[in-house]
PDB file of C-alpha atoms in Angstrom:
ATOM      1  CA  MET A  34       0.760  -4.294  22.988  1.00 65.00           C
ATOM      2  CA  THR A  35      -2.845  -3.719  21.231  1.00 91.00           C
ATOM      3  CA  ARG A  36      -1.795  -0.099  21.549  1.00 96.00           C
ATOM      4  CA  PHE A  37       1.299  -0.786  19.273  1.00 97.00           C
ATOM      5  CA  HIS A  38      -0.975  -2.488  16.697  1.00 97.00           C
ATOM      6  CA  LYS A  39      -3.290   0.246  16.569  1.00 97.00           C
ATOM      7  CA  THR A  40      -0.250   2.815  15.619  1.00 97.00           C
ATOM      8  CA  ILE A  41       0.665   0.637  13.341  1.00 98.00           C
ATOM      9  CA  ALA A  42      -2.627  -0.548  11.281  1.00 98.00           C
ATOM     10  CA  THR A  43      -3.977   3.225  11.757  1.00 98.00           C
ATOM     11  CA  CYS A  44      -0.005   4.441  10.077  1.00 98.00           C
ATOM     12  CA  LEU A  45       0.927   6.584  13.232  1.00 97.00           C
ATOM     13  CA  GLY A  46      -2.577   7.885  13.593  1.00 97.00           C
ATOM     14  CA  ILE A  47      -3.592   8.824   9.970  1.00 98.00           C
ATOM     15  CA  GLY A  48      -6.568   6.516  10.009  1.00 97.00           C
ATOM     16  CA  TYR A  49      -8.385   8.089  12.508  1.00 97.00           C
ATOM     17  CA  ILE A  50      -8.890  11.396  10.238  1.00 96.00           C
ATOM     18  CA  GLY A  51     -11.769   9.680   9.287  1.00 91.00           C
ATOM     19  CA  LYS A  52     -13.095   9.736   5.473  1.00 93.00           C
ATOM     20  CA  GLY A  53     -10.378   9.991   2.767  1.00 95.00           C
ATOM     21  CA  ALA A  54      -7.571   8.425   5.472  1.00 97.00           C
ATOM     22  CA  GLY A  55      -6.525   5.950   3.158  1.00 97.00           C
ATOM     23  CA  THR A  56      -5.854   8.703   0.780  1.00 97.00           C
ATOM     24  CA  VAL A  57      -3.996  10.447   3.040  1.00 98.00           C
ATOM     25  CA  ALA A  58      -2.067   7.359   4.062  1.00 98.00           C
ATOM     26  CA  ALA A  59      -1.014   7.003   0.280  1.00 98.00           C
ATOM     27  CA  VAL A  60      -0.178  10.859   0.164  1.00 98.00           C
ATOM     28  CA  ALA A  61       2.269  10.280   3.196  1.00 98.00           C
ATOM     29  CA  THR A  62       3.855   7.430   1.389  1.00 98.00           C
ATOM     30  CA  CYS A  63       4.694   8.672  -1.525  1.00 98.00           C
ATOM     31  CA  ILE A  64       6.237  11.953   0.347  1.00 97.00           C
ATOM     32  CA  GLY A  65       7.914   9.335   2.385  1.00 97.00           C
ATOM     33  CA  TRP A  66       9.190   7.298  -0.610  1.00 97.00           C
ATOM     34  CA  TYR A  67      10.171  10.647  -2.445  1.00 96.00           C
ATOM     35  CA  PHE A  68      12.458  11.757   0.733  1.00 95.00           C
ATOM     36  CA  ALA A  69      13.490   8.264   1.195  1.00 94.00           C
ATOM     37  CA  TRP A  70      15.012   7.897  -2.060  1.00 93.00           C
ATOM     38  CA  ALA A  71      15.992  11.473  -2.864  1.00 88.00           C
ATOM     39  CA  GLY A  72      19.974  10.711  -2.535  1.00 87.00           C
ATOM     40  CA  GLY A  73      20.055   7.335  -4.267  1.00 90.00           C
ATOM     41  CA  TYR A  74      17.728   4.118  -4.591  1.00 92.00           C
ATOM     42  CA  ASN A  75      18.329   0.562  -3.915  1.00 94.00           C
ATOM     43  CA  THR A  76      15.849  -1.788  -5.040  1.00 94.00           C
ATOM     44  CA  LEU A  77      16.415  -4.552  -3.002  1.00 96.00           C
ATOM     45  CA  LEU A  78      16.492  -2.399  -0.147  1.00 96.00           C
ATOM     46  CA  ALA A  79      12.925  -0.917  -1.324  1.00 97.00           C
ATOM     47  CA  LEU A  80      11.524  -4.692  -1.307  1.00 97.00           C
ATOM     48  CA  LEU A  81      12.946  -5.584   2.187  1.00 98.00           C
ATOM     49  CA  ILE A  82      11.447  -2.659   3.354  1.00 97.00           C
ATOM     50  CA  THR A  83       8.028  -3.084   1.351  1.00 98.00           C
ATOM     51  CA  LEU A  84       7.742  -6.349   2.368  1.00 98.00           C
ATOM     52  CA  PHE A  85       8.466  -5.423   6.089  1.00 98.00           C
ATOM     53  CA  ILE A  86       5.696  -3.166   6.179  1.00 98.00           C
ATOM     54  CA  THR A  87       3.061  -5.760   4.383  1.00 98.00           C
ATOM     55  CA  LEU A  88       3.709  -8.623   7.285  1.00 98.00           C
ATOM     56  CA  LEU A  89       3.860  -5.803   9.458  1.00 98.00           C
ATOM     57  CA  GLY A  90       0.674  -4.957   8.043  1.00 98.00           C
ATOM     58  CA  VAL A  91      -1.128  -8.672   8.477  1.00 98.00           C
ATOM     59  CA  TRP A  92      -0.168  -9.090  11.930  1.00 98.00           C
ATOM     60  CA  SER A  93      -1.427  -5.690  13.303  1.00 98.00           C
ATOM     61  CA  SER A  94      -4.172  -5.521  10.658  1.00 97.00           C
ATOM     62  CA  THR A  95      -5.295  -8.630  12.339  1.00 97.00           C
ATOM     63  CA  VAL A  96      -4.901  -8.336  16.320  1.00 97.00           C
ATOM     64  CA  VAL A  97      -7.209  -5.088  15.741  1.00 97.00           C
ATOM     65  CA  SER A  98      -9.687  -6.417  13.596  1.00 95.00           C
ATOM     66  CA  LYS A  99     -10.895  -8.773  16.781  1.00 94.00           C
ATOM     67  CA  GLU A 100     -11.992  -4.818  18.600  1.00 94.00           C
ATOM     68  CA  TRP A 101     -12.519  -2.959  15.440  1.00 95.00           C
ATOM     69  CA  GLY A 102     -14.332  -5.415  12.839  1.00 89.00           C
ATOM     70  CA  LYS A 103     -13.875  -6.829   9.538  1.00 87.00           C
ATOM     71  CA  ASP A 104     -11.898  -4.244   7.115  1.00 85.00           C
ATOM     72  CA  PRO A 105     -12.195  -1.102   9.656  1.00 92.00           C
ATOM     73  CA  SER A 106     -11.689   2.249   7.484  1.00 94.00           C
ATOM     74  CA  LYS A 107      -9.068   3.157  10.427  1.00 96.00           C
ATOM     75  CA  VAL A 108      -6.898   0.320   9.338  1.00 97.00           C
ATOM     76  CA  VAL A 109      -4.799   2.262   6.959  1.00 98.00           C
ATOM     77  CA  ILE A 110      -1.245   0.227   6.929  1.00 98.00           C
ATOM     78  CA  ASP A 111      -2.867  -1.509   4.004  1.00 98.00           C
ATOM     79  CA  GLU A 112      -2.640   1.642   1.759  1.00 98.00           C
ATOM     80  CA  MET A 113       0.656   2.259   2.884  1.00 98.00           C
ATOM     81  CA  ALA A 114       1.788  -1.080   1.537  1.00 98.00           C
ATOM     82  CA  GLY A 115       0.010  -1.130  -1.548  1.00 98.00           C
ATOM     83  CA  MET A 116       1.873   2.450  -2.565  1.00 98.00           C
ATOM     84  CA  CYS A 117       5.396   0.670  -1.587  1.00 98.00           C
ATOM     85  CA  ILE A 118       4.455  -2.257  -4.352  1.00 98.00           C
ATOM     86  CA  THR A 119       2.939   0.096  -6.460  1.00 98.00           C
ATOM     87  CA  LEU A 120       5.898   2.449  -6.808  1.00 98.00           C
ATOM     88  CA  VAL A 121       8.868  -0.400  -5.928  1.00 97.00           C
ATOM     89  CA  SER A 122      11.655  -0.129  -8.896  1.00 96.00           C
ATOM     90  CA  LEU A 123      10.189   2.877 -10.687  1.00 96.00           C
ATOM     91  CA  PRO A 124      11.912   5.945 -10.892  1.00 95.00           C
ATOM     92  CA  PRO A 125      11.255   8.268  -7.334  1.00 93.00           C
ATOM     93  CA  ASN A 126      11.082  11.407  -9.106  1.00 94.00           C
ATOM     94  CA  LEU A 127       7.378  13.293  -8.713  1.00 96.00           C
ATOM     95  CA  ALA A 128       5.446  12.137 -12.469  1.00 97.00           C
ATOM     96  CA  TYR A 129       6.137   8.295 -11.284  1.00 97.00           C
ATOM     97  CA  LEU A 130       4.628   9.020  -7.852  1.00 97.00           C
ATOM     98  CA  CYS A 131       1.993  11.051  -8.862  1.00 98.00           C
ATOM     99  CA  ALA A 132       0.966   8.482 -11.623  1.00 98.00           C
ATOM    100  CA  GLY A 133       1.352   5.513  -8.879  1.00 98.00           C
ATOM    101  CA  LEU A 134      -0.996   7.277  -6.579  1.00 98.00           C
ATOM    102  CA  VAL A 135      -3.578   8.008  -9.232  1.00 98.00           C
ATOM    103  CA  LEU A 136      -3.379   4.164 -10.184  1.00 98.00           C
ATOM    104  CA  PHE A 137      -2.761   2.855  -7.039  1.00 98.00           C
ATOM    105  CA  ARG A 138      -6.216   4.565  -5.666  1.00 98.00           C
ATOM    106  CA  PHE A 139      -8.128   3.978  -8.491  1.00 98.00           C
ATOM    107  CA  PHE A 140      -7.237   0.037  -8.153  1.00 98.00           C
ATOM    108  CA  ASP A 141      -7.833   0.518  -4.715  1.00 96.00           C
ATOM    109  CA  ILE A 142     -11.150   1.994  -4.657  1.00 95.00           C
ATOM    110  CA  VAL A 143     -12.822   0.145  -8.172  1.00 96.00           C
ATOM    111  CA  LYS A 144     -11.633  -3.061  -6.853  1.00 96.00           C
ATOM    112  CA  PRO A 145     -11.566  -4.807 -10.538  1.00 94.00           C
ATOM    113  CA  LEU A 146      -9.338  -7.907 -11.919  1.00 91.00           C
ATOM    114  CA  TYR A 147     -10.262 -10.103  -8.625  1.00 93.00           C
ATOM    115  CA  ILE A 148      -9.260  -7.697  -6.184  1.00 96.00           C
ATOM    116  CA  ARG A 149     -12.279  -7.242  -4.369  1.00 95.00           C
ATOM    117  CA  ARG A 150     -12.399 -11.794  -3.844  1.00 96.00           C
ATOM    118  CA  LEU A 151      -9.229 -11.231  -1.722  1.00 96.00           C
ATOM    119  CA  GLU A 152     -11.126  -9.209   0.643  1.00 94.00           C
ATOM    120  CA  ASN A 153     -12.395 -12.508   1.207  1.00 95.00           C
ATOM    121  CA  PHE A 154      -9.216 -13.705   3.500  1.00 95.00           C
ATOM    122  CA  PRO A 155      -9.200 -13.572   6.948  1.00 95.00           C
ATOM    123  CA  GLY A 156      -8.226 -11.407   9.325  1.00 94.00           C
ATOM    124  CA  GLY A 157      -5.195  -8.749   8.160  1.00 96.00           C
ATOM    125  CA  TRP A 158      -4.695 -11.440   5.293  1.00 97.00           C
ATOM    126  CA  GLY A 159      -8.221  -9.424   4.101  1.00 96.00           C
ATOM    127  CA  ILE A 160      -7.699  -6.336   4.708  1.00 97.00           C
ATOM    128  CA  MET A 161      -3.888  -6.225   3.194  1.00 98.00           C
ATOM    129  CA  LEU A 162      -4.336  -8.509   0.190  1.00 97.00           C
ATOM    130  CA  ASP A 163      -6.579  -6.379  -2.043  1.00 97.00           C
ATOM    131  CA  ASP A 164      -4.237  -3.336  -1.707  1.00 98.00           C
ATOM    132  CA  VAL A 165      -1.072  -6.012  -2.299  1.00 98.00           C
ATOM    133  CA  LEU A 166      -2.973  -6.811  -5.887  1.00 98.00           C
ATOM    134  CA  ALA A 167      -3.837  -3.237  -6.466  1.00 98.00           C
ATOM    135  CA  GLY A 168      -0.445  -2.205  -5.757  1.00 98.00           C
ATOM    136  CA  ILE A 169       0.751  -5.022  -8.199  1.00 98.00           C
ATOM    137  CA  TYR A 170      -1.381  -3.958 -11.034  1.00 98.00           C
ATOM    138  CA  SER A 171      -0.594  -0.456 -10.618  1.00 98.00           C
ATOM    139  CA  ASN A 172       3.206  -1.353 -10.423  1.00 98.00           C
ATOM    140  CA  LEU A 173       2.760  -3.774 -13.804  1.00 98.00           C
ATOM    141  CA  VAL A 174       0.943  -0.372 -15.756  1.00 98.00           C
ATOM    142  CA  LEU A 175       3.760   1.690 -14.487  1.00 98.00           C
ATOM    143  CA  GLN A 176       6.773  -0.938 -15.631  1.00 98.00           C
ATOM    144  CA  ALA A 177       5.105  -0.610 -19.131  1.00 98.00           C
ATOM    145  CA  VAL A 178       5.055   3.125 -18.724  1.00 98.00           C
ATOM    146  CA  LEU A 179       9.075   3.062 -17.731  1.00 97.00           C
ATOM    147  CA  TRP A 180       9.767   0.188 -20.673  1.00 97.00           C
ATOM    148  CA  PHE A 181       7.742   2.473 -23.299  1.00 97.00           C
ATOM    149  CA  LYS A 182       9.260   6.057 -22.097  1.00 94.00           C
ATOM    150  CA  LEU A 183       5.829   7.308 -21.697  1.00 94.00           C
ATOM    151  CA  LEU A 184       6.786   9.741 -18.569  1.00 86.00           C
TER     152      LEU A 184
END
């Protein structure tokens, strides 16, 4: 079972890349998101997939953190979940994918507006929730961009 959780937590091994693995996981998520929705976008399905990835990430992160320690850099499922949250209910085109990637990485790295505090939650919740909130902030900015037709 531990192998399963390591595979999930590292997003099929992306987390083993080392430095920059979070960015690679976020880019891989953007690419997957683009191709998944190229034929037509379904908001409900996107929300369900995002929720599933997030909850699976909490579970797997909790399991691997017992061996790897608190918020290990190998765990990148949190970046995948955060990117999915960033992109939910936005047009799956290159402009929004790139803007979402930049915004999400900004919020994830800088951790403003209470994002850092969420890292204090125990286990997988602490690993995942800061990226969830970074994704929410990124999505809100992009929703405003979409609303005002800035892209």
